[in-house]
CSV table of C-alpha atoms and ligand atoms in Angstrom, one decimal:
chain,number,residue,atom,x,y,z
A,1,MET,CA,0.1,-0.1,0.0
A,2,LYS,CA,1.1,3.5,-0.7
A,3,LYS,CA,2.0,5.6,2.3
A,4,ILE,CA,-0.1,8.6,1.3
A,5,ALA,CA,-3.5,9.3,-0.1
A,6,PHE,CA,-5.2,12.3,-1.4
A,7,PHE,CA,-9.0,12.6,-2.0
A,8,LEU,CA,-9.6,15.4,-4.4
A,9,GLY,CA,-12.9,17.0,-5.9
A,10,LYS,CA,-15.7,19.5,-5.7
A,11,GLY,CA,-16.9,21.3,-2.4
A,12,GLY,CA,-19.6,19.0,-0.6
A,13,VAL,CA,-19.0,16.1,-2.8
A,14,GLY,CA,-17.7,13.8,0.1
A,15,LYS,CA,-13.7,14.2,0.5
A,16,THR,CA,-13.6,14.6,4.1
A,17,THR,CA,-16.1,11.8,4.8
A,18,ILE,CA,-14.6,9.2,2.4
A,19,SER,CA,-11.2,10.4,3.6
A,20,SER,CA,-12.4,9.8,7.1
A,21,ALA,CA,-14.2,6.5,6.6
A,22,VAL,CA,-11.1,5.1,4.8
A,23,ALA,CA,-9.1,6.2,7.8
A,24,TYR,CA,-11.6,4.8,10.1
A,25,GLN,CA,-12.1,1.5,8.2
A,26,PHE,CA,-8.2,0.7,7.8
A,27,ALA,CA,-7.9,1.5,11.4
A,28,LYS,CA,-10.2,-1.1,12.3
A,29,GLU,CA,-8.6,-3.5,10.2
A,30,GLY,CA,-5.3,-2.9,12.3
A,31,LYS,CA,-3.4,-0.4,9.9
A,32,ARG,CA,-2.0,2.6,11.9
A,33,VAL,CA,-3.6,5.7,10.2
A,34,LEU,CA,-2.9,9.7,10.5
A,35,ILE,CA,-5.3,11.6,8.9
A,36,VAL,CA,-4.3,15.4,8.3
A,37,SER,CA,-6.6,18.1,7.6
A,38,LEU,CA,-5.1,20.6,4.9
A,39,ASP,CA,-8.5,22.4,4.6
A,40,PRO,CA,-8.8,25.9,6.1
A,41,ALA,CA,-12.3,25.2,6.9
A,42,HIS,CA,-11.1,22.3,9.2
A,43,ASN,CA,-14.6,20.0,9.5
A,44,LEU,CA,-12.5,17.0,10.2
A,45,GLY,CA,-12.9,17.3,13.9
A,46,ASP,CA,-16.5,17.6,13.6
A,47,VAL,CA,-16.8,14.3,11.7
A,48,PHE,CA,-14.8,12.6,14.7
A,49,GLN,CA,-16.4,14.9,17.3
A,50,LYS,CA,-13.0,15.8,18.7
A,51,SER,CA,-11.1,19.1,18.5
A,52,LEU,CA,-7.9,18.5,16.7
A,53,ALA,CA,-4.7,20.4,17.0
A,54,ASN,CA,-1.4,20.7,15.0
A,55,THR,CA,0.0,17.5,16.7
A,56,PRO,CA,-1.7,14.1,16.4
A,57,ARG,CA,-4.4,13.2,18.7
A,58,SER,CA,-5.7,10.0,19.4
A,59,LEU,CA,-9.4,9.5,17.4
A,60,ASP,CA,-9.4,5.7,17.8
A,61,ALA,CA,-7.3,2.7,18.2
A,62,ASN,CA,-4.7,3.0,15.5
A,63,LEU,CA,-6.1,6.0,14.3
A,64,GLU,CA,-4.7,9.7,14.9
A,65,GLY,CA,-5.6,13.0,13.5
A,66,MET,CA,-4.0,16.4,13.3
A,67,GLU,CA,-5.0,19.7,11.3
A,68,ILE,CA,-2.7,22.0,9.7
A,69,ASP,CA,-3.1,25.8,10.1
A,70,LEU,CA,-1.6,27.2,7.0
A,71,ALA,CA,-1.6,30.8,8.1
A,72,VAL,CA,0.9,29.2,11.2
A,73,TRP,CA,3.1,27.9,8.6
A,74,VAL,CA,3.0,30.7,6.6
A,75,GLU,CA,4.3,33.0,9.8
A,76,LYS,CA,6.7,30.3,10.9
A,77,TYR,CA,8.6,29.9,7.7
A,78,LEU,CA,8.7,33.8,7.3
A,79,LYS,CA,9.7,34.3,10.6
A,80,GLU,CA,12.7,31.8,10.3
A,81,SER,CA,13.8,33.6,7.0
A,82,ARG,CA,13.5,37.5,9.0
A,83,GLU,CA,15.6,35.8,11.5
A,84,GLU,CA,18.5,34.7,9.5
A,85,ILE,CA,18.2,37.9,7.5
A,86,LYS,CA,18.9,39.6,10.7
A,87,ALA,CA,21.6,37.2,11.9
A,88,ASN,CA,23.2,37.5,8.5
A,89,TYR,CA,23.0,40.9,7.2
A,90,MET,CA,25.5,43.6,8.2
A,91,TYR,CA,23.5,46.6,6.8
A,92,GLN,CA,19.8,46.1,7.9
A,93,SER,CA,19.0,49.4,7.4
A,94,ALA,CA,19.5,49.5,3.9
A,95,PHE,CA,16.8,47.1,3.5
A,96,SER,CA,13.6,47.3,5.2
A,97,VAL,CA,13.4,43.6,5.7
A,98,ASP,CA,10.2,43.3,7.3
A,99,ALA,CA,8.3,45.3,4.8
A,100,TYR,CA,10.0,43.1,2.3
A,101,ILE,CA,9.0,40.1,4.0
A,102,ASP,CA,5.6,41.3,4.6
A,103,ILE,CA,5.0,42.0,0.8
A,104,LEU,CA,6.0,38.4,0.1
A,105,LYS,CA,3.7,36.9,2.5
A,106,TYR,CA,0.9,38.0,0.2
A,107,SER,CA,2.7,37.0,-3.0
A,108,PRO,CA,1.2,34.2,-4.9
A,109,GLY,CA,2.7,30.9,-4.5
A,110,THR,CA,3.4,31.3,-0.7
A,111,GLU,CA,0.4,29.4,0.6
A,112,GLU,CA,1.0,26.5,-1.5
A,113,TYR,CA,4.8,26.8,-0.6
A,114,ALA,CA,3.7,26.6,3.0
A,115,VAL,CA,1.3,23.4,2.3
A,116,LEU,CA,4.6,21.6,0.9
A,117,TRP,CA,6.6,22.0,3.8
A,118,ALA,CA,3.9,20.8,6.2
A,119,ILE,CA,3.3,18.0,4.0
A,120,GLU,CA,7.1,17.1,4.3
A,121,TYR,CA,7.0,17.8,7.9
A,122,VAL,CA,3.8,15.4,8.4
A,123,TYR,CA,5.5,12.7,6.5
A,124,LYS,CA,9.2,13.2,7.9
A,125,GLU,CA,7.8,13.2,11.8
A,126,TYR,CA,5.0,10.8,11.9
A,127,GLY,CA,5.2,8.6,8.6
A,128,GLY,CA,7.5,6.1,10.5
A,129,ARG,CA,5.0,5.4,13.0
A,130,CYS,CA,1.9,4.8,10.7
A,131,ASP,CA,1.0,2.7,7.6
A,132,LEU,CA,-0.9,5.5,6.0
A,133,ILE,CA,-1.4,9.2,5.9
A,134,ILE,CA,-4.7,10.6,4.3
A,135,PHE,CA,-4.6,14.2,3.8
A,136,ASP,CA,-8.1,16.0,3.5
A,137,THR,CA,-7.8,18.5,0.9
A,138,PRO,CA,-8.3,22.1,0.9
A,139,PRO,CA,-10.6,23.3,-2.3
A,140,THR,CA,-9.4,22.2,-5.8
A,141,ALA,CA,-7.4,25.3,-7.0
A,142,LEU,CA,-5.2,25.2,-3.9
A,143,THR,CA,-4.8,21.3,-4.0
A,144,LEU,CA,-3.9,21.6,-7.7
A,145,ARG,CA,-1.4,24.5,-7.1
A,146,PHE,CA,0.6,22.7,-4.4
A,147,LEU,CA,0.5,19.5,-6.4
A,148,ALA,CA,2.1,21.2,-9.1
A,149,MET,CA,4.5,23.5,-7.1
A,150,PRO,CA,7.7,20.8,-6.9
A,151,SER,CA,7.8,20.5,-10.8
A,152,ILE,CA,7.3,24.2,-11.3
A,153,THR,CA,9.7,25.5,-8.8
A,154,ARG,CA,12.3,22.9,-9.4
A,155,LEU,CA,12.6,24.1,-12.9
A,156,TRP,CA,13.3,27.6,-11.6
A,157,VAL,CA,15.7,26.5,-9.1
A,158,ARG,CA,17.7,24.4,-11.6
A,159,GLU,CA,18.0,27.5,-13.9
A,160,LEU,CA,19.1,29.5,-10.9
A,161,SER,CA,21.5,26.8,-9.9
A,162,ARG,CA,23.0,26.7,-13.5
A,163,LEU,CA,23.6,30.7,-13.4
A,164,ARG,CA,25.2,30.7,-10.0
A,165,GLU,CA,27.3,28.0,-11.3
A,166,LYS,CA,28.5,30.4,-14.0
A,167,ILE,CA,29.1,32.7,-11.4
A,168,LEU,CA,31.4,30.8,-9.3
A,169,GLN,CA,33.2,29.6,-12.2
A,170,LYS,CA,34.0,33.1,-13.6
A,171,ARG,CA,35.2,33.7,-9.9
A,172,GLN,CA,37.3,30.9,-10.0
A,173,THR,CA,38.9,32.0,-13.1
A,174,ILE,CA,39.5,35.4,-12.1
A,175,LEU,CA,41.3,34.0,-9.2
A,176,ARG,CA,43.5,31.5,-11.4
A,177,ILE,CA,44.6,35.0,-13.4
A,178,ASN,CA,45.0,36.9,-10.4
A,179,PRO,CA,44.7,35.4,-7.1
A,180,LYS,CA,45.0,38.6,-5.1
A,181,ALA,CA,42.1,39.9,-7.2
A,182,SER,CA,38.7,40.5,-5.3
A,183,ILE,CA,36.0,38.5,-7.0
A,184,VAL,CA,33.2,40.5,-6.0
A,185,ARG,CA,32.8,44.3,-6.6
A,186,ASN,CA,33.5,45.9,-3.0
A,187,LEU,CA,31.0,49.0,-2.7
A,188,SER,CA,33.6,50.1,-0.1
A,189,GLU,CA,35.8,51.5,-2.5
A,190,GLU,CA,33.2,53.0,-4.5
A,191,THR,CA,30.9,55.0,-2.0
A,192,GLU,CA,32.1,57.4,0.4
A,193,ASP,CA,29.7,57.3,3.2
A,194,ALA,CA,30.9,53.4,3.7
A,195,GLN,CA,34.6,53.6,4.2
A,196,ASP,CA,34.1,51.3,7.5
A,197,GLU,CA,32.4,48.8,5.1
A,198,PRO,CA,34.1,45.5,5.6
A,199,LYS,CA,35.2,43.6,2.3
A,200,VAL,CA,32.8,41.1,1.1
A,201,ARG,CA,34.7,37.8,0.4
A,202,GLY,CA,32.8,36.0,-2.2
A,203,ALA,CA,33.0,32.4,-2.4
A,204,ALA,CA,34.6,30.8,-5.4
A,205,LYS,CA,33.6,27.3,-5.0
A,206,LYS,CA,30.0,25.5,-4.9
A,207,GLU,CA,30.7,24.0,-1.6
A,208,ASP,CA,31.4,27.6,-0.1
A,209,ASP,CA,29.0,29.3,-1.6
A,210,LEU,CA,25.7,29.8,0.7
A,211,ILE,CA,23.2,30.9,-2.0
A,212,TYR,CA,24.3,27.7,-4.1
A,213,THR,CA,24.2,25.3,-1.5
A,214,LYS,CA,20.6,26.8,-0.5
A,215,LEU,CA,19.7,26.0,-3.9
A,216,SER,CA,20.6,22.6,-4.0
A,217,SER,CA,19.1,21.8,-0.7
A,218,ILE,CA,15.5,23.3,-1.8
A,219,ALA,CA,16.0,21.3,-5.1
A,220,SER,CA,16.4,18.2,-3.2
A,221,ARG,CA,13.7,18.7,-1.1
A,222,LEU,CA,11.5,19.5,-4.0
A,223,ALA,CA,12.5,16.3,-5.8
A,224,GLU,CA,11.6,14.2,-2.5
A,225,LEU,CA,8.1,15.9,-2.6
A,226,GLN,CA,7.7,15.4,-6.3
A,227,ARG,CA,8.4,11.7,-5.4
A,228,LEU,CA,6.0,11.6,-2.6
A,229,PHE,CA,3.2,12.8,-5.1
A,230,SER,CA,4.0,10.7,-8.0
A,231,HIS,CA,5.4,7.5,-6.6
A,232,GLU,CA,4.1,7.4,-2.9
A,233,SER,CA,0.6,8.7,-3.2
A,234,TYR,CA,-2.6,7.4,-4.0
A,235,LEU,CA,-4.8,10.1,-5.8
A,236,ALA,CA,-8.6,9.9,-5.8
A,237,VAL,CA,-11.1,12.2,-6.9
A,238,VAL,CA,-14.7,12.1,-5.4
A,239,VAL,CA,-17.9,12.8,-7.6
A,240,ASN,CA,-21.3,12.6,-7.3
A,241,PRO,CA,-24.0,12.0,-9.8
A,242,ASP,CA,-24.2,15.3,-11.1
A,243,THR,CA,-22.5,17.2,-13.8
A,244,LEU,CA,-20.8,19.9,-11.9
A,245,SER,CA,-18.7,17.7,-9.8
A,246,VAL,CA,-18.0,15.4,-12.8
A,247,ALA,CA,-16.8,18.5,-14.7
A,248,GLU,CA,-14.7,19.4,-12.0
A,249,ALA,CA,-13.2,15.9,-11.7
A,250,LEU,CA,-12.5,16.2,-15.6
A,251,ARG,CA,-10.7,19.2,-15.1
A,252,ILE,CA,-8.7,17.8,-12.1
A,253,ARG,CA,-7.5,14.6,-14.0
A,254,GLN,CA,-6.5,17.0,-16.9
A,255,GLU,CA,-4.2,18.9,-14.7
A,256,LEU,CA,-2.6,16.0,-12.9
A,257,GLY,CA,-1.8,14.8,-16.2
A,258,LYS,CA,0.4,17.4,-16.9
A,259,LEU,CA,2.1,17.0,-13.5
A,260,ASP,CA,3.2,13.5,-14.1
A,261,VAL,CA,1.0,12.4,-11.1
A,262,ARG,CA,-1.4,9.6,-11.9
A,263,LEU,CA,-5.3,9.7,-10.9
A,264,ASN,CA,-5.6,6.3,-9.4
A,265,SER,CA,-9.4,5.9,-9.0
A,266,ILE,CA,-12.8,7.7,-9.1
A,267,CYS,CA,-15.0,7.5,-5.9
A,268,LEU,CA,-18.6,7.8,-6.9
A,269,ASN,CA,-20.4,9.1,-3.7
A,270,LYS,CA,-23.7,9.9,-2.5
A,271,THR,CA,-25.5,7.1,-5.0
A,272,THR,CA,-28.1,4.8,-3.8
A,273,GLU,CA,-28.1,1.1,-4.7
A,274,GLY,CA,-29.4,1.9,-8.5
A,275,GLY,CA,-25.6,3.8,-8.9
A,276,GLU,CA,-27.1,6.4,-11.0
A,277,GLY,CA,-24.6,8.0,-13.1
A,278,ARG,CA,-22.4,5.4,-13.2
A,279,GLN,CA,-22.1,4.8,-16.9
A,280,ASN,CA,-21.9,8.6,-17.3
A,281,VAL,CA,-18.8,8.5,-14.7
A,282,GLU,CA,-17.4,5.2,-16.3
A,283,LYS,CA,-17.6,7.0,-19.9
A,284,ASN,CA,-16.0,10.1,-18.7
A,285,PHE,CA,-13.1,8.1,-16.7
A,286,GLY,CA,-12.8,4.9,-18.9
A,287,ASP,CA,-9.1,4.0,-18.1
A,288,CYS,CA,-9.9,4.8,-14.2
A,289,PRO,CA,-11.6,2.3,-12.0
A,290,VAL,CA,-14.6,3.8,-10.2
A,291,PHE,CA,-16.0,2.9,-6.7
A,292,ALA,CA,-19.3,3.5,-5.8
A,293,THR,CA,-19.2,4.6,-1.8
A,294,GLY,CA,-22.9,4.9,-1.5
A,295,LEU,CA,-25.3,7.3,0.3
A,296,ARG,CA,-26.0,6.5,4.0
A,297,GLN,CA,-29.8,7.7,4.8
A,298,GLY,CA,-30.0,10.2,7.4
A,299,GLY,CA,-26.3,11.5,6.6
A,300,ILE,CA,-23.1,10.9,8.9
A,301,GLY,CA,-23.8,12.0,12.6
A,302,GLU,CA,-21.8,9.6,14.7
A,303,VAL,CA,-18.1,8.5,14.2
A,304,SER,CA,-19.4,4.8,14.1
A,305,GLN,CA,-21.4,5.5,10.9
A,306,LEU,CA,-18.3,5.8,9.2
A,307,ALA,CA,-18.3,1.8,9.0
A,308,GLU,CA,-21.4,2.2,6.7
A,309,ILE,CA,-19.6,3.9,3.9
A,310,GLN,CA,-19.1,1.3,1.3
A,311,ALA,CA,-15.0,1.8,0.9
A,312,GLY,CA,-14.2,-1.6,0.4
A,313,GLY,CA,-13.7,-1.5,-3.3
A,314,LEU,CA,-11.4,1.4,-2.9
A,315,LYS,CA,-9.6,0.1,0.2
A,316,ASN,CA,-8.8,-3.0,-2.1
A,317,ASP,CA,-7.5,-0.8,-4.7
A,318,MET,CA,-5.5,1.3,-2.3
A,319,LYS,CA,-3.9,-2.2,-1.1
A,320,ARG,CA,-3.0,-3.2,-4.2
A,321,PHE,CA,-0.4,-0.6,-4.8
A,322,GLY,CA,3.1,-1.3,-3.6
A,323,GLN,CA,5.4,1.6,-2.8
A,324,GLU,CA,7.1,1.7,-6.1
B,1,MET,CA,82.6,45.2,-11.9
B,2,GLY,CA,80.8,48.2,-12.3
B,3,ALA,CA,79.3,47.1,-15.7
B,4,ILE,CA,78.0,44.0,-14.3
B,5,LEU,CA,76.4,45.7,-11.3
B,6,ALA,CA,74.8,48.1,-13.6
B,7,LEU,CA,73.7,45.3,-16.1
B,8,LYS,CA,72.1,43.9,-13.0
B,9,ARG,CA,70.4,47.1,-12.4
B,10,VAL,CA,69.0,47.1,-15.8
B,11,PHE,CA,67.7,43.7,-15.8
B,12,GLY,CA,66.5,44.1,-12.4
B,13,PHE,CA,64.5,46.9,-13.7
B,14,ALA,CA,63.4,45.2,-16.8
B,15,GLY,CA,62.1,42.5,-14.4
B,16,LYS,CA,60.1,45.1,-12.7
B,17,VAL,CA,58.5,46.4,-15.6
B,18,TRP,CA,57.9,43.0,-16.8
B,19,ARG,CA,56.2,42.1,-13.6
B,20,LEU,CA,54.4,45.4,-13.6
B,21,ALA,CA,53.3,44.8,-17.1
B,22,THR,CA,51.8,41.2,-16.4
B,23,GLU,CA,50.1,42.5,-13.2
B,24,VAL,CA,48.5,45.4,-15.0
B,25,HIS,CA,47.8,43.0,-17.7
B,26,ARG,CA,46.2,40.6,-15.3
B,27,ILE,CA,44.3,43.3,-13.4
B,28,LYS,CA,42.9,44.4,-17.0
B,29,ALA,CA,41.9,40.8,-17.8
B,30,THR,CA,40.4,40.2,-14.3
B,31,ASP,CA,38.6,43.7,-14.4
B,32,MET,CA,36.8,42.4,-17.5
B,33,LEU,CA,35.8,39.2,-15.9
B,34,THR,CA,34.7,40.9,-12.6
B,35,PHE,CA,32.4,43.0,-14.9
B,36,GLU,CA,30.9,40.2,-16.3
B,37,VAL,CA,30.5,38.4,-12.9
B,38,ASN,CA,28.9,41.8,-11.7
B,39,GLU,CA,26.7,41.5,-14.6
B,40,MET,CA,25.7,37.8,-14.1
B,41,GLU,CA,25.1,38.5,-10.4
B,42,ASN,CA,22.7,41.3,-11.2
B,43,LEU,CA,20.8,38.9,-13.4
B,44,PHE,CA,20.7,36.5,-10.6
B,45,THR,CA,19.2,39.1,-8.2
B,46,ILE,CA,16.6,40.1,-10.9
B,47,LEU,CA,15.5,36.9,-11.4
B,48,VAL,CA,15.1,36.0,-7.8
B,49,CYS,CA,13.3,39.2,-7.3
B,50,GLY,CA,11.9,39.7,-10.6
B,51,SER,CA,8.4,39.1,-9.2
B,52,PHE,CA,8.5,43.0,-8.1
B,53,MET,CA,9.5,44.2,-11.6
B,54,GLY,CA,6.5,42.2,-13.3
B,55,LEU,CA,9.0,39.7,-14.7
B,56,PRO,CA,8.1,36.0,-15.2
B,57,SER,CA,10.0,34.8,-11.8
B,58,PRO,CA,10.1,31.9,-9.5
B,59,PRO,CA,7.4,31.7,-6.6
B,60,ALA,CA,8.3,34.4,-3.9
B,61,ALA,CA,8.8,31.6,-1.6
B,62,ILE,CA,12.4,31.0,-3.4
B,63,ALA,CA,13.3,34.7,-3.0
B,64,ILE,CA,12.2,34.2,1.0
B,65,GLU,CA,14.8,31.3,1.1
B,66,LEU,CA,17.6,33.0,-0.5
B,67,LEU,CA,17.2,36.5,0.7
B,68,PRO,CA,19.1,35.6,3.9
B,69,TYR,CA,22.3,35.1,1.6
B,70,MET,CA,21.9,37.8,-0.5
B,71,GLU,CA,22.9,40.9,1.3
B,72,HIS,CA,25.4,41.6,-1.1
B,73,GLU,CA,23.7,40.7,-4.4
B,74,LEU,CA,21.0,42.9,-3.3
B,75,ARG,CA,23.2,46.0,-2.3
B,76,LEU,CA,25.1,45.5,-5.7
B,77,MET,CA,21.9,45.9,-7.5
B,78,VAL,CA,20.6,48.8,-5.3
B,79,ALA,CA,24.1,50.5,-5.9
B,80,ARG,CA,24.0,50.1,-9.6
B,81,ALA,CA,20.3,50.9,-10.3
B,82,ASP,CA,21.1,54.1,-8.8
B,83,PHE,CA,18.4,53.5,-6.3
B,84,SER,CA,18.5,55.6,-3.0
B,85,GLN,CA,19.5,54.1,0.2
B,86,ASP,CA,16.3,52.5,0.9
B,87,ALA,CA,15.8,49.9,-1.7
B,88,LEU,CA,12.4,48.9,-0.9
B,89,ALA,CA,10.9,52.6,-1.1
B,90,SER,CA,12.4,52.4,-4.4
B,91,ILE,CA,10.7,49.5,-5.5
B,92,MET,CA,7.7,50.7,-3.8
B,93,ASP,CA,8.1,53.8,-5.6
B,94,MET,CA,8.4,52.0,-9.0
B,95,LEU,CA,5.1,50.2,-8.1
B,96,HIS,CA,3.4,53.2,-7.0
B,97,VAL,CA,2.7,51.4,-3.6
B,98,ASP,CA,2.6,53.5,-0.4
C,401,ADP,N1,-21.9,8.8,1.3
C,401,ADP,C1,-22.5,9.7,2.2
C,401,ADP,N2,-23.7,9.3,2.5
C,401,ADP,C2,-24.5,10.5,3.2
C,401,ADP,N3,-24.0,11.5,3.7
C,401,ADP,C3,-22.9,11.8,2.8
C,401,ADP,C4,-21.9,11.1,2.2
C,401,ADP,N4,-20.8,11.6,2.0
C,401,ADP,C5,-20.9,12.9,2.3
C,401,ADP,N5,-22.2,13.3,2.8
C,401,ADP,C6,-22.3,14.5,3.8
C,401,ADP,O1,-22.2,15.5,2.7
C,401,ADP,C7,-21.7,16.6,3.2
C,401,ADP,C8,-20.5,16.9,2.8
C,401,ADP,O2,-19.5,15.9,2.9
C,401,ADP,P1,-17.9,16.4,3.3
C,401,ADP,O3,-17.4,15.3,3.3
C,401,ADP,O4,-17.7,17.5,4.1
C,401,ADP,O5,-17.6,17.1,1.7
C,401,ADP,P2,-16.4,17.9,1.4
C,401,ADP,O6,-15.0,17.3,2.4
C,401,ADP,O7,-16.0,17.3,-0.1
C,401,ADP,O8,-16.4,19.4,1.2
C,401,ADP,C9,-21.5,16.1,4.8
C,401,ADP,O9,-22.7,16.6,5.5
C,401,ADP,C10,-21.5,14.8,4.7
C,401,ADP,O10,-21.9,14.1,5.7
C,402,MG,MG1,-13.8,18.7,3.7
């Protein structure tokens, strides 16, 4: 079985319900499961009738749950950067670092970047002690953005690394010609008001260059996340027997296709015995198995009712996949 | 005796001139390269922080990660672009943000 599972789909189709039911039923079978809410709306706690926090809390035997507060993660990661700048910079007055970072906070990409590090953290911190981590996903747009982030960002990081490498090579050439040359331009020689400015000693070797080493570490973390998404994750889209949720599922599959992330199955939720709309779903997702999870009359009011969600076929399919 | 000394002096002087010439040559060669490196460093900074200038750029998050190590690069860019002391204020001016 793969270590991670994501259930995507339109709001209200039953992502949280299916995630919870699968987690609950696997735990009853003896698998150790952690269910993590990435949805800012956080209704996972309501389903299990327990308040959740940013560390795992026990929900049942073999079952733990937690919720990720994205705002906290964004803050945490900006704070680290800010503190590092304060520690590293000699001329803080020249840059209003706080203001600069505050702008970055609202820049596109920051939120999904925080989701990535939250996922990495959960996997590293708790992956060892469970068989399955299920992420209850935020709305589709954000989910697709964070799934796409590793591959997009890696391209950028690769190009920046290449450029940095060229800079370092040039610096080495300069030092070879003239070992006494200053390889970086020292502003102290040019500006009068900065006589006391210490000379900047630029690095010429990759291993000495902090920017290069930082880029490398970002690259390897992103590569690992991409591997998590494409090789260690089971992805399913939840649909209902209505055109809107099916349309959204088609869009999701199309987007995933661009990312080298495979869609494993479709969960047709909230259908009664007849399985209405099944043909339509199968017609649209020919190559993808479709599992009907049923409609529980009266909804889901008790945790124990999660056992009544018909997730057998889905769970078998999840178990089928080895960790490639 | 005196001739040899004179000769030595001449050669010594020639040697000095020669060394000086190579030194000058080296400095010239490295100047050119240093200029090129500076240009590349600027390009690097512009790429990382490009979102502020409306350029296609990596997610701002990458800038946040690299910023702690880019003091020199940022100062270089600020000096070159003839910005005032406050780089952020200049950027804000460019963006017409208050
Ligand atoms: N199979 C089902 N049978 C009965 N009610 C369901 C079923 N699946 C979901 N629901 C109900 O539908 C509503 C929305 O489900 P939820 O899981 O919160 O959706 P999502 O997380 O996709 O927004 C909830 O009230 C939930 O109890
Ligand atoms: Mg939900």
